[in-house]
Amino acid sequence: MTKSDQLPTQVTHVELVIEARWVVPADANNTLHEFYSVVIDHQLIVDVLPTDQARIKYAATEVLIADEHVLIPGLINAHTHAAMTLMRGIADDQPLMVWLNAHIWPAERAIVNERYVEDASLLACAEMLSGGTTCFNDMYFYPQATAMAANKTGIRAHIGLTVLEFPTNYAVDADDYLQKGFEAHDSWRGNPLISSALAPHAPYTISNSTFEKVLTYADQLGLGIHTHLHETRDEISQSEATYGVRPIQRVAELGLLGPGFIAAHGVHLLPHEIDMLAEYGCHIAHCPASNLKLGSGIAPVHALLKNNVNVCIGTDGAASNNRLDMFSEMRLAALLCKGASEDATALPAYQALKMATINAAKAMGLDHKIGSIEIGKQADLVAVKLSDFAISPCYDPVSHLVYSCGREHVTHTWVAGELRYSHGTFANIEPLELKEIIQIWQPKLRQYKH
Amino acid sequence: MTKSDQLPTQVTHVELVIEARWVVPADANNTLHEFYSVVIDHQLIVDVLPTDQARIKYAATEVLIADEHVLIPGLINAHTHAAMTLMRGIADDQPLMVWLNAHIWPAERAIVNERYVEDASLLACAEMLSGGTTCFNDMYFYPQATAMAANKTGIRAHIGLTVLEFPTNYAVDADDYLQKGFEAHDSWRGNPLISSALAPHAPYTISNSTFEKVLTYADQLGLGIHTHLHETRDEISQSEATYGVRPIQRVAELGLLGPGFIAAHGVHLLPHEIDMLAEYGCHIAHCPASNLKLGSGIAPVHALLKNNVNVCIGTDGAASNNRLDMFSEMRLAALLCKGASEDATALPAYQALKMATINAAKAMGLDHKIGSIEIGKQADLVAVKLSDFAISPCYDPVSHLVYSCGREHVTHTWVAGELRYSHGTFANIEPLELKEIIQIWQPKLRQYKH
């Protein structure tokens, strides 16, 4: 024995140690740790080490034994309209334009106000936290109300300052949307859990001059841009008819493409457009369930990945999914990529997990803070129990997370080191409150049902 | 008031009345009942009527109030290899031939015996019952062992008398497989929950002379035929090289096609082949997750449905899915059909539910007994709770079943009027037993892991 082996180890006091059977950090090396501990103090991950070493090195106020669990970074939903939760399943199996014109838009015109958005977003935050999602990239009216709901539940949110041209209850024109967006942005300044992006809705709803303003503000404020892009064939042919070019070419010419640009959907992309996305360092928020359900098509994820485009995963809103469930979305993304490319090795499980975590953090410019289990990052963590008989046996916890598990196997969700959800119970949400929200709004919305 | 209104109503004594918020019978008219009761006596559905009428007309030994639930016919998994449950996730993200040659087949050669099949099938039956599946159409070695497991758990099973040419622990050649199959068939004769099909594995593993024998026996015994067909492009090109025709043409020429013929997969089908399936009244067991996961492709379900081919839904084995979960399979079938056809109205929710119930019953020739909630049929029923906040609100219980629910929302599963699963507990399976099965077999199988 060397002398150092005999020295008494210095014990560090920390708030929380999670002793996990497995830890999947979603790091650059696709690491899988077994019998590992994650050490948390003052919101941060301060160590990741074998449990036997953690027991010597740390004394924790709380030790959580997760001996049948895999610990993963909190899932990040890269494209949401959280406040559409109350419209879940209101008009299924409808063609897109009927869905929008006859159901969703009339309902939004008549019903949506600040109170609605806060209530519906609260339900969304509850659904997301209980399913292991710790952060979402949102776009909707009344972003301040979404932030209120997020704050209440303790989830992290990257909230779009939504811009449209047409008048709604929320704003009268593009300048008004921008103005209201900046007021919202100012209101959550300094809040460690809320960040902003500029969210011009889509090329088919935004004029060139508004895109130019958005770009100017994005540069001035150092914010990213989140928009819908190439979701449907109609969108593309409309753009060709109106502007003479496909939407991506138009936004490229306007100067919007860059490493702060998140394109939701990207279903219909030509090879040179995929190259363009790669060259500019843009991000695709892939929404496979929504793209299938609305009949939009199947995004060329295999080609995007081959060309090193950063692809993350989103659920879209609950009106077109109808779950805000990153487990089913990861699974679908992996399966669909394999099936569409006829290559079983395409989009393996670890890559799917990274698309649902670190890739989304990169897209939002938050990868220095979240997206992986690494020392110095925020402790946004999820424990998933892998011992349920219906998902047994488990040979590989990473493949299990993607192909076998459901969100129902999530047992604990932490955001910034705080336990926000565990075994059916929320830290800050009363079940009765969610019931009341549904009782208030469902009768109002029912008339817009298919 | 007429005289008859004043007569005292005659009360009928029955075993069970389920008072449901909604009943979705999966009948020819796509009915949806609200505040309805299903009345069960001696294994059968004896009435389906409004709950206020049921309370007058029936006195039941047991009344189950399912006031937040939708009651549906038990789901039928149209293509399984139940005993592969213990190989769940053993070799994911591998090309099909590597998956088979380096992992699945070596594991099967070394491990599979009668005890293995009974144990692994028991785990499969538990998983299926807890997820609302009441019947499965199986194909594997040692069918008698699968029947033993099914009997033990009380699930219904349509079990393939599996035929291959090559020797295994189970049988030495095609005649031996057939002989062992008939012994199994004889062993469960008279068992009301077990029925048989002839299950020649696939055109690429079965010779013409064996197919001819299978056909002769099928005719003599009045049994259907269940085989893999057109699962991969390789299978088709191999057939073209060996036989000069595509597999479906070959089995057609051998006389196998007909209303007793279930083709699992049917991923790659030309228009005239779809016509052929329709003309012969064949059935497709569509396995969307497995087809995607193994990179086989996307079946032309939209075209099959348009041409009135009877399509049902299967999970395939847990080694290529990795769930025996008819909820996620229904959802995937509906989403994939819409996305691949770029038509949001394709495969609406009620049709997806019928593919997972009555269509499968038709394929197995059991639609006189099971597959829908209709008077005179076996009481194979599932209650699904729709009030969980994560799937709220609910505007349409049918669309909710397919797009929002997961198998975790199943609260009760009955087979032939007997409650086999409820709220995490089985009538005939001890949780410890499942744990022991996993502890026995997982260490043996682990060496075949990817």
Short mmCIF file of N, CA and C in Angstrom, two decimals, chain A residues 68 85-90 92-96 123 126-127 130 233 268 289 291-298 321-323 328-329 331-332 335-336 338-350 389-396 399-400 403-409 421 426 434-435 438 441-442 445-446 449, chain B residues 68 85-90 92-96 123 126-127 130 233 268 289 291-298 321-323 328-329 331-332 335-336 338-340 342-350 389-396 399-400 403-409 421 424 426 434-435 438 441-442 445-446 449:
data_model
loop_
_atom_site.label_atom_id
_atom_site.label_comp_id
_atom_site.label_asym_id
_atom_site.label_seq_id
_atom_site.Cartn_x
_atom_site.Cartn_y
_atom_site.Cartn_z
N GLU A 68 -32.61 0.25 -9.45
CA GLU A 68 -33.23 -0.42 -10.60
C GLU A 68 -33.44 0.57 -11.74
N THR A 85 -52.49 22.15 -25.21
CA THR A 85 -52.83 20.92 -24.48
C THR A 85 -54.33 20.76 -24.30
N LEU A 86 -55.02 21.87 -24.05
CA LEU A 86 -56.47 21.76 -23.84
C LEU A 86 -57.23 21.47 -25.13
N MET A 87 -56.52 21.51 -26.27
CA MET A 87 -57.14 21.14 -27.56
C MET A 87 -56.71 19.73 -27.98
N ARG A 88 -56.20 18.96 -27.05
CA ARG A 88 -55.76 17.59 -27.35
C ARG A 88 -56.90 16.79 -27.98
N GLY A 89 -56.66 16.34 -29.21
CA GLY A 89 -57.64 15.45 -29.85
C GLY A 89 -58.94 16.11 -30.23
N ILE A 90 -58.94 17.44 -30.36
CA ILE A 90 -60.20 18.13 -30.63
C ILE A 90 -60.66 17.91 -32.07
N ASP A 92 -59.27 15.18 -34.73
CA ASP A 92 -58.34 14.21 -35.29
C ASP A 92 -58.82 13.68 -36.63
N ASP A 93 -57.90 13.10 -37.37
CA ASP A 93 -58.19 12.44 -38.65
C ASP A 93 -58.76 13.41 -39.68
N GLN A 94 -58.41 14.71 -39.55
CA GLN A 94 -58.88 15.73 -40.49
C GLN A 94 -57.73 16.17 -41.39
N PRO A 95 -58.04 16.57 -42.63
CA PRO A 95 -56.97 17.14 -43.46
C PRO A 95 -56.46 18.42 -42.81
N LEU A 96 -55.19 18.74 -43.04
CA LEU A 96 -54.53 19.85 -42.36
C LEU A 96 -55.32 21.15 -42.45
N LEU A 123 -51.05 22.63 -17.48
CA LEU A 123 -51.35 21.22 -17.77
C LEU A 123 -50.22 20.60 -18.60
N ALA A 126 -47.17 19.96 -16.42
CA ALA A 126 -47.40 18.77 -15.59
C ALA A 126 -47.18 17.51 -16.41
N GLU A 127 -47.76 17.48 -17.60
CA GLU A 127 -47.60 16.31 -18.46
C GLU A 127 -46.12 16.09 -18.78
N SER A 130 -43.95 14.95 -15.68
CA SER A 130 -44.25 13.56 -15.29
C SER A 130 -43.69 12.57 -16.30
N ARG A 233 -45.93 20.24 -48.25
CA ARG A 233 -45.71 20.54 -49.67
C ARG A 233 -46.43 21.82 -50.07
N HIS A 268 -39.88 18.36 -45.94
CA HIS A 268 -39.58 18.26 -47.37
C HIS A 268 -38.33 19.08 -47.66
N ALA A 289 -44.23 12.48 -34.95
CA ALA A 289 -45.64 12.11 -34.76
C ALA A 289 -46.56 13.14 -35.42
N ASN A 291 -45.86 15.21 -37.86
CA ASN A 291 -45.71 15.16 -39.32
C ASN A 291 -46.50 13.99 -39.92
N LEU A 292 -46.50 12.87 -39.21
CA LEU A 292 -47.28 11.72 -39.70
C LEU A 292 -48.77 12.00 -39.53
N LYS A 293 -49.15 12.48 -38.34
CA LYS A 293 -50.57 12.59 -38.02
C LYS A 293 -51.29 13.59 -38.92
N LEU A 294 -50.61 14.67 -39.26
CA LEU A 294 -51.23 15.67 -40.14
C LEU A 294 -51.01 15.35 -41.62
N GLY A 295 -50.41 14.18 -41.90
CA GLY A 295 -50.19 13.78 -43.28
C GLY A 295 -49.15 14.63 -43.99
N SER A 296 -48.27 15.28 -43.23
CA SER A 296 -47.26 16.14 -43.85
C SER A 296 -46.18 15.34 -44.56
N GLY A 297 -45.84 14.19 -43.99
CA GLY A 297 -44.83 13.35 -44.61
C GLY A 297 -43.77 12.89 -43.62
N ILE A 298 -42.66 12.40 -44.14
CA ILE A 298 -41.59 11.84 -43.31
C ILE A 298 -40.32 12.63 -43.58
N ASN A 321 -50.65 15.54 -31.92
CA ASN A 321 -49.66 14.50 -31.54
C ASN A 321 -50.31 13.23 -31.01
N ASN A 322 -51.05 13.06 -30.01
CA ASN A 322 -51.64 14.01 -29.08
C ASN A 322 -51.02 13.92 -27.70
N ARG A 323 -49.73 13.62 -27.62
CA ARG A 323 -49.03 13.47 -26.35
C ARG A 323 -47.83 14.41 -26.34
N SER A 328 -42.20 8.45 -26.36
CA SER A 328 -42.76 7.90 -27.60
C SER A 328 -42.18 8.63 -28.81
N GLU A 329 -41.79 9.88 -28.62
CA GLU A 329 -41.23 10.63 -29.75
C GLU A 329 -39.81 10.15 -30.12
N ARG A 331 -38.71 7.11 -29.58
CA ARG A 331 -38.90 5.79 -30.19
C ARG A 331 -39.33 5.93 -31.64
N LEU A 332 -40.31 6.81 -31.86
CA LEU A 332 -40.82 6.98 -33.22
C LEU A 332 -39.73 7.53 -34.13
N LEU A 335 -37.37 4.59 -34.93
CA LEU A 335 -38.00 3.58 -35.79
C LEU A 335 -38.22 4.12 -37.20
N LEU A 336 -38.74 5.33 -37.27
CA LEU A 336 -39.11 5.90 -38.57
C LEU A 336 -37.87 6.11 -39.44
N LYS A 338 -35.09 4.39 -39.34
CA LYS A 338 -34.66 3.07 -39.83
C LYS A 338 -35.56 2.59 -40.96
N GLY A 339 -36.85 2.70 -40.76
CA GLY A 339 -37.82 2.18 -41.72
C GLY A 339 -37.77 2.94 -43.03
N ALA A 340 -37.73 4.27 -42.93
CA ALA A 340 -37.75 5.08 -44.16
C ALA A 340 -36.47 4.91 -44.95
N SER A 341 -35.35 4.69 -44.24
CA SER A 341 -34.07 4.51 -44.94
C SER A 341 -33.79 3.04 -45.23
N GLU A 342 -34.67 2.16 -44.75
CA GLU A 342 -34.46 0.71 -44.87
C GLU A 342 -33.08 0.31 -44.37
N ASP A 343 -32.70 0.89 -43.23
CA ASP A 343 -31.39 0.60 -42.64
C ASP A 343 -31.57 0.50 -41.13
N ALA A 344 -31.47 -0.73 -40.62
CA ALA A 344 -31.72 -0.97 -39.19
C ALA A 344 -30.66 -0.32 -38.30
N THR A 345 -29.52 0.04 -38.88
CA THR A 345 -28.47 0.66 -38.07
C THR A 345 -28.63 2.19 -38.00
N ALA A 346 -29.53 2.74 -38.81
CA ALA A 346 -29.74 4.19 -38.80
C ALA A 346 -30.32 4.63 -37.46
N LEU A 347 -29.93 5.79 -37.01
CA LEU A 347 -30.42 6.40 -35.77
C LEU A 347 -30.47 5.41 -34.60
N PRO A 348 -29.31 4.92 -34.16
CA PRO A 348 -29.29 4.01 -33.01
C PRO A 348 -29.75 4.70 -31.72
N ALA A 349 -29.99 3.88 -30.71
CA ALA A 349 -30.66 4.36 -29.50
C ALA A 349 -29.93 5.52 -28.84
N TYR A 350 -28.60 5.44 -28.74
CA TYR A 350 -27.90 6.52 -28.03
C TYR A 350 -28.07 7.84 -28.77
N PHE A 389 -41.93 -5.69 -15.01
CA PHE A 389 -41.94 -6.95 -15.76
C PHE A 389 -42.24 -6.72 -17.24
N ALA A 390 -43.07 -5.71 -17.55
CA ALA A 390 -43.50 -5.51 -18.94
C ALA A 390 -42.37 -4.99 -19.82
N ILE A 391 -41.26 -4.56 -19.21
CA ILE A 391 -40.10 -4.16 -20.01
C ILE A 391 -38.87 -5.00 -19.65
N SER A 392 -39.09 -6.14 -19.03
CA SER A 392 -37.99 -7.03 -18.66
C SER A 392 -37.84 -8.14 -19.68
N PRO A 393 -36.65 -8.72 -19.80
CA PRO A 393 -35.40 -8.32 -19.15
C PRO A 393 -34.78 -7.11 -19.85
N CYS A 394 -33.77 -6.54 -19.21
CA CYS A 394 -33.04 -5.42 -19.80
C CYS A 394 -31.59 -5.82 -20.04
N TYR A 395 -31.20 -5.87 -21.29
CA TYR A 395 -29.80 -6.19 -21.63
C TYR A 395 -28.98 -4.92 -21.84
N ASP A 396 -29.63 -3.86 -22.27
CA ASP A 396 -28.92 -2.62 -22.61
C ASP A 396 -29.82 -1.45 -22.22
N SER A 399 -30.72 1.14 -25.14
CA SER A 399 -31.72 0.67 -26.11
C SER A 399 -33.08 0.51 -25.43
N HIS A 400 -33.06 0.14 -24.16
CA HIS A 400 -34.31 0.01 -23.41
C HIS A 400 -35.05 1.33 -23.30
N TYR A 403 -36.49 1.91 -27.00
CA TYR A 403 -37.38 0.96 -27.66
C TYR A 403 -38.39 0.28 -26.73
N SER A 404 -38.07 0.17 -25.44
CA SER A 404 -38.96 -0.58 -24.54
C SER A 404 -39.74 0.33 -23.59
N CYS A 405 -39.07 1.33 -23.04
CA CYS A 405 -39.70 2.15 -21.99
C CYS A 405 -40.80 3.03 -22.53
N GLY A 406 -41.66 3.43 -21.61
CA GLY A 406 -42.61 4.51 -21.86
C GLY A 406 -42.41 5.56 -20.79
N ARG A 407 -43.08 6.69 -20.96
CA ARG A 407 -42.95 7.75 -19.96
C ARG A 407 -43.47 7.31 -18.60
N GLU A 408 -44.29 6.26 -18.59
CA GLU A 408 -44.82 5.75 -17.32
C GLU A 408 -43.73 5.13 -16.45
N HIS A 409 -42.56 4.92 -17.00
CA HIS A 409 -41.46 4.36 -16.19
C HIS A 409 -40.59 5.43 -15.54
N TYR A 421 -40.99 16.29 -9.69
CA TYR A 421 -42.02 15.24 -9.88
C TYR A 421 -41.45 13.93 -9.37
N PHE A 426 -46.40 15.99 -7.81
CA PHE A 426 -45.59 17.15 -8.19
C PHE A 426 -45.21 17.96 -6.96
N LEU A 434 -55.35 20.84 -11.73
CA LEU A 434 -55.40 20.40 -13.12
C LEU A 434 -56.83 20.02 -13.51
N LYS A 435 -57.52 19.36 -12.59
CA LYS A 435 -58.93 19.00 -12.84
C LYS A 435 -59.77 20.24 -13.09
N ILE A 438 -59.30 21.78 -16.49
CA ILE A 438 -60.01 21.03 -17.54
C ILE A 438 -61.51 21.33 -17.47
N TRP A 441 -62.20 24.88 -19.04
CA TRP A 441 -61.97 25.16 -20.46
C TRP A 441 -62.59 24.15 -21.42
N GLN A 442 -62.70 22.91 -21.00
CA GLN A 442 -63.20 21.90 -21.95
C GLN A 442 -64.61 22.24 -22.48
N LEU A 445 -64.35 24.80 -25.21
CA LEU A 445 -63.67 24.36 -26.43
C LEU A 445 -64.47 23.31 -27.20
N ARG A 446 -65.36 22.65 -26.51
CA ARG A 446 -66.02 21.47 -27.10
C ARG A 446 -66.75 21.79 -28.41
N LYS A 449 -65.02 21.05 -31.65
CA LYS A 449 -64.68 19.65 -31.87
C LYS A 449 -65.13 19.21 -33.25
N GLU B 68 -65.12 6.54 -15.56
CA GLU B 68 -64.12 7.39 -16.23
C GLU B 68 -63.44 6.59 -17.35
N THR B 85 -39.89 -12.98 -25.80
CA THR B 85 -39.91 -11.91 -24.79
C THR B 85 -38.60 -11.84 -24.02
N LEU B 86 -38.02 -12.97 -23.71
CA LEU B 86 -36.78 -12.97 -22.93
C LEU B 86 -35.58 -12.48 -23.76
N MET B 87 -35.79 -12.30 -25.06
CA MET B 87 -34.73 -11.73 -25.92
C MET B 87 -35.00 -10.26 -26.23
N ARG B 88 -35.87 -9.66 -25.45
CA ARG B 88 -36.22 -8.24 -25.65
C ARG B 88 -34.95 -7.37 -25.65
N GLY B 89 -34.69 -6.72 -26.77
CA GLY B 89 -33.58 -5.77 -26.81
C GLY B 89 -32.20 -6.41 -26.77
N ILE B 90 -32.11 -7.69 -27.13
CA ILE B 90 -30.82 -8.37 -27.00
C ILE B 90 -29.84 -7.93 -28.09
N ASP B 92 -30.19 -4.73 -30.56
CA ASP B 92 -30.86 -3.65 -31.26
C ASP B 92 -29.91 -2.92 -32.19
N ASP B 93 -30.49 -2.18 -33.13
CA ASP B 93 -29.74 -1.33 -34.06
C ASP B 93 -28.77 -2.13 -34.93
N GLN B 94 -29.10 -3.41 -35.17
CA GLN B 94 -28.27 -4.27 -36.01
C GLN B 94 -28.96 -4.52 -37.35
N PRO B 95 -28.18 -4.69 -38.43
CA PRO B 95 -28.82 -5.08 -39.69
C PRO B 95 -29.50 -6.44 -39.52
N LEU B 96 -30.57 -6.65 -40.28
CA LEU B 96 -31.40 -7.84 -40.11
C LEU B 96 -30.59 -9.14 -40.10
N LEU B 123 -44.20 -14.75 -19.45
CA LEU B 123 -43.87 -13.31 -19.35
C LEU B 123 -44.61 -12.52 -20.43
N ALA B 126 -48.28 -12.15 -19.55
CA ALA B 126 -48.45 -11.13 -18.51
C ALA B 126 -48.38 -9.75 -19.12
N GLU B 127 -47.36 -9.53 -19.95
CA GLU B 127 -47.23 -8.22 -20.59
C GLU B 127 -48.48 -7.91 -21.42
N SER B 130 -51.73 -7.23 -19.29
CA SER B 130 -51.67 -5.95 -18.57
C SER B 130 -51.82 -4.77 -19.54
N ARG B 233 -36.99 -6.92 -48.87
CA ARG B 233 -36.63 -6.96 -50.30
C ARG B 233 -35.77 -8.18 -50.60
N HIS B 268 -43.53 -5.25 -48.84
CA HIS B 268 -43.24 -4.91 -50.24
C HIS B 268 -44.24 -5.62 -51.13
N ALA B 289 -44.02 -1.49 -36.18
CA ALA B 289 -42.81 -1.21 -35.39
C ALA B 289 -41.68 -2.14 -35.80
N ASN B 291 -41.30 -3.74 -38.64
CA ASN B 291 -40.86 -3.43 -40.01
C ASN B 291 -39.94 -2.22 -40.05
N LEU B 292 -40.25 -1.22 -39.22
CA LEU B 292 -39.39 -0.04 -39.15
C LEU B 292 -38.07 -0.41 -38.47
N LYS B 293 -38.18 -1.09 -37.33
CA LYS B 293 -36.99 -1.31 -36.49
C LYS B 293 -35.94 -2.16 -37.19
N LEU B 294 -36.39 -3.15 -37.97
CA LEU B 294 -35.45 -4.00 -38.69
C LEU B 294 -35.08 -3.41 -40.05
N GLY B 295 -35.57 -2.21 -40.34
CA GLY B 295 -35.24 -1.56 -41.61
C GLY B 295 -35.88 -2.23 -42.81
N SER B 296 -36.98 -2.97 -42.57
CA SER B 296 -37.62 -3.69 -43.68
C SER B 296 -38.35 -2.73 -44.60
N GLY B 297 -38.95 -1.70 -44.03
CA GLY B 297 -39.67 -0.72 -44.84
C GLY B 297 -41.04 -0.41 -44.27
N ILE B 298 -41.87 0.21 -45.09
CA ILE B 298 -43.20 0.66 -44.67
C ILE B 298 -44.24 -0.02 -45.54
N ASN B 321 -39.19 -5.26 -31.44
CA ASN B 321 -40.28 -4.27 -31.31
C ASN B 321 -39.99 -3.13 -30.35
N ASN B 322 -39.71 -3.18 -29.14
CA ASN B 322 -39.46 -4.26 -28.22
C ASN B 322 -40.56 -4.38 -27.17
N ARG B 323 -41.78 -4.07 -27.58
CA ARG B 323 -42.93 -4.12 -26.68
C ARG B 323 -44.00 -5.00 -27.31
N SER B 328 -49.39 1.08 -28.51
CA SER B 328 -48.41 1.81 -29.31
C SER B 328 -48.44 1.32 -30.76
N GLU B 329 -48.84 0.07 -30.96
CA GLU B 329 -48.89 -0.45 -32.34
C GLU B 329 -50.06 0.13 -33.12
N ARG B 331 -51.40 3.06 -32.56
CA ARG B 331 -51.03 4.46 -32.80
C ARG B 331 -50.06 4.56 -33.97
N LEU B 332 -49.05 3.69 -33.95
CA LEU B 332 -48.04 3.73 -35.00
C LEU B 332 -48.66 3.39 -36.35
N LEU B 335 -50.63 6.52 -37.49
CA LEU B 335 -49.75 7.63 -37.84
C LEU B 335 -48.97 7.33 -39.12
N LEU B 336 -48.42 6.13 -39.19
CA LEU B 336 -47.56 5.78 -40.33
C LEU B 336 -48.35 5.76 -41.63
N LYS B 338 -51.02 7.55 -42.34
CA LYS B 338 -51.26 8.94 -42.72
C LYS B 338 -50.00 9.58 -43.30
N GLY B 339 -48.88 9.38 -42.62
CA GLY B 339 -47.63 10.04 -43.03
C GLY B 339 -47.14 9.51 -44.36
N ALA B 340 -47.17 8.18 -44.53
CA ALA B 340 -46.65 7.59 -45.76
C ALA B 340 -47.53 7.94 -46.95
N GLU B 342 -49.36 10.69 -46.99
CA GLU B 342 -49.55 12.15 -46.92
C GLU B 342 -51.03 12.50 -46.96
N ASP B 343 -51.80 11.76 -46.18
CA ASP B 343 -53.25 11.98 -46.10
C ASP B 343 -53.68 11.82 -44.64
N ALA B 344 -54.02 12.95 -44.01
CA ALA B 344 -54.36 12.92 -42.58
C ALA B 344 -55.65 12.16 -42.30
N THR B 345 -56.47 11.95 -43.33
CA THR B 345 -57.73 11.24 -43.11
C THR B 345 -57.56 9.72 -43.25
N ALA B 346 -56.39 9.28 -43.72
CA ALA B 346 -56.15 7.85 -43.89
C ALA B 346 -56.12 7.16 -42.53
N LEU B 347 -56.61 5.96 -42.47
CA LEU B 347 -56.63 5.13 -41.26
C LEU B 347 -57.06 5.91 -40.02
N PRO B 348 -58.32 6.34 -39.98
CA PRO B 348 -58.82 7.04 -38.79
C PRO B 348 -58.88 6.12 -37.57
N ALA B 349 -59.08 6.74 -36.42
CA ALA B 349 -58.93 6.04 -35.15
C ALA B 349 -59.81 4.80 -35.03
N TYR B 350 -61.08 4.93 -35.43
CA TYR B 350 -61.96 3.77 -35.25
C TYR B 350 -61.47 2.58 -36.09
N PHE B 389 -54.58 13.04 -15.92
CA PHE B 389 -54.30 14.41 -16.39
C PHE B 389 -53.43 14.43 -17.64
N ALA B 390 -52.53 13.47 -17.75
CA ALA B 390 -51.59 13.48 -18.88
C ALA B 390 -52.27 13.16 -20.21
N ILE B 391 -53.51 12.68 -20.17
CA ILE B 391 -54.25 12.46 -21.41
C ILE B 391 -55.56 13.26 -21.41
N SER B 392 -55.62 14.28 -20.58
CA SER B 392 -56.82 15.13 -20.52
C SER B 392 -56.59 16.40 -21.33
N PRO B 393 -57.66 17.05 -21.79
CA PRO B 393 -59.04 16.59 -21.76
C PRO B 393 -59.29 15.53 -22.84
N CYS B 394 -60.47 14.91 -22.76
CA CYS B 394 -60.86 13.92 -23.77
C CYS B 394 -62.12 14.40 -24.48
N TYR B 395 -62.01 14.71 -25.75
CA TYR B 395 -63.17 15.11 -26.55
C TYR B 395 -63.80 13.92 -27.28
N ASP B 396 -62.98 12.93 -27.60
CA ASP B 396 -63.47 11.79 -28.40
C ASP B 396 -62.75 10.53 -27.90
N SER B 399 -60.68 8.47 -30.62
CA SER B 399 -59.39 9.05 -31.04
C SER B 399 -58.43 9.03 -29.86
N HIS B 400 -58.96 9.21 -28.65
CA HIS B 400 -58.11 9.16 -27.47
C HIS B 400 -57.43 7.80 -27.30
N TYR B 403 -54.63 7.82 -30.18
CA TYR B 403 -53.59 8.85 -30.27
C TYR B 403 -53.04 9.30 -28.93
N SER B 404 -53.83 9.19 -27.86
CA SER B 404 -53.39 9.74 -26.57
C SER B 404 -53.02 8.67 -25.55
N CYS B 405 -53.81 7.61 -25.50
CA CYS B 405 -53.62 6.61 -24.44
C CYS B 405 -52.36 5.78 -24.65
N GLY B 406 -51.91 5.22 -23.56
CA GLY B 406 -50.91 4.17 -23.60
C GLY B 406 -51.47 2.95 -22.88
N ARG B 407 -50.75 1.85 -22.97
CA ARG B 407 -51.22 0.63 -22.31
C ARG B 407 -51.29 0.83 -20.80
N GLU B 408 -50.57 1.84 -20.28
CA GLU B 408 -50.61 2.09 -18.84
C GLU B 408 -51.97 2.58 -18.37
N HIS B 409 -52.85 2.94 -19.29
CA HIS B 409 -54.19 3.38 -18.89
C HIS B 409 -55.20 2.23 -18.82
N TYR B 421 -56.73 -9.47 -15.25
CA TYR B 421 -55.75 -8.45 -14.84
C TYR B 421 -56.52 -7.23 -14.37
N GLY B 424 -52.56 -3.64 -11.96
CA GLY B 424 -51.24 -4.16 -11.62
C GLY B 424 -51.21 -5.58 -11.09
N PHE B 426 -52.51 -9.69 -11.37
CA PHE B 426 -53.06 -10.74 -12.24
C PHE B 426 -53.86 -11.74 -11.42
N LEU B 434 -42.55 -14.12 -12.27
CA LEU B 434 -41.98 -13.44 -13.43
C LEU B 434 -40.53 -13.06 -13.15
N LYS B 435 -40.27 -12.58 -11.94
CA LYS B 435 -38.90 -12.23 -11.56
C LYS B 435 -37.97 -13.43 -11.66
N ILE B 438 -37.04 -14.35 -15.20
CA ILE B 438 -36.00 -13.46 -15.73
C ILE B 438 -34.63 -13.82 -15.13
N TRP B 441 -33.26 -17.08 -16.90
CA TRP B 441 -32.92 -17.10 -18.33
C TRP B 441 -32.01 -15.97 -18.78
N GLN B 442 -32.12 -14.80 -18.15
CA GLN B 442 -31.32 -13.68 -18.64
C GLN B 442 -29.81 -13.97 -18.62
N LEU B 445 -28.88 -16.02 -21.63
CA LEU B 445 -29.04 -15.36 -22.93
C LEU B 445 -28.05 -14.22 -23.14
N ARG B 446 -27.50 -13.70 -22.03
CA ARG B 446 -26.72 -12.47 -22.11
C ARG B 446 -25.53 -12.59 -23.07
N LYS B 449 -25.91 -11.24 -26.54
CA LYS B 449 -26.19 -9.81 -26.62
C LYS B 449 -25.24 -9.15 -27.62
#
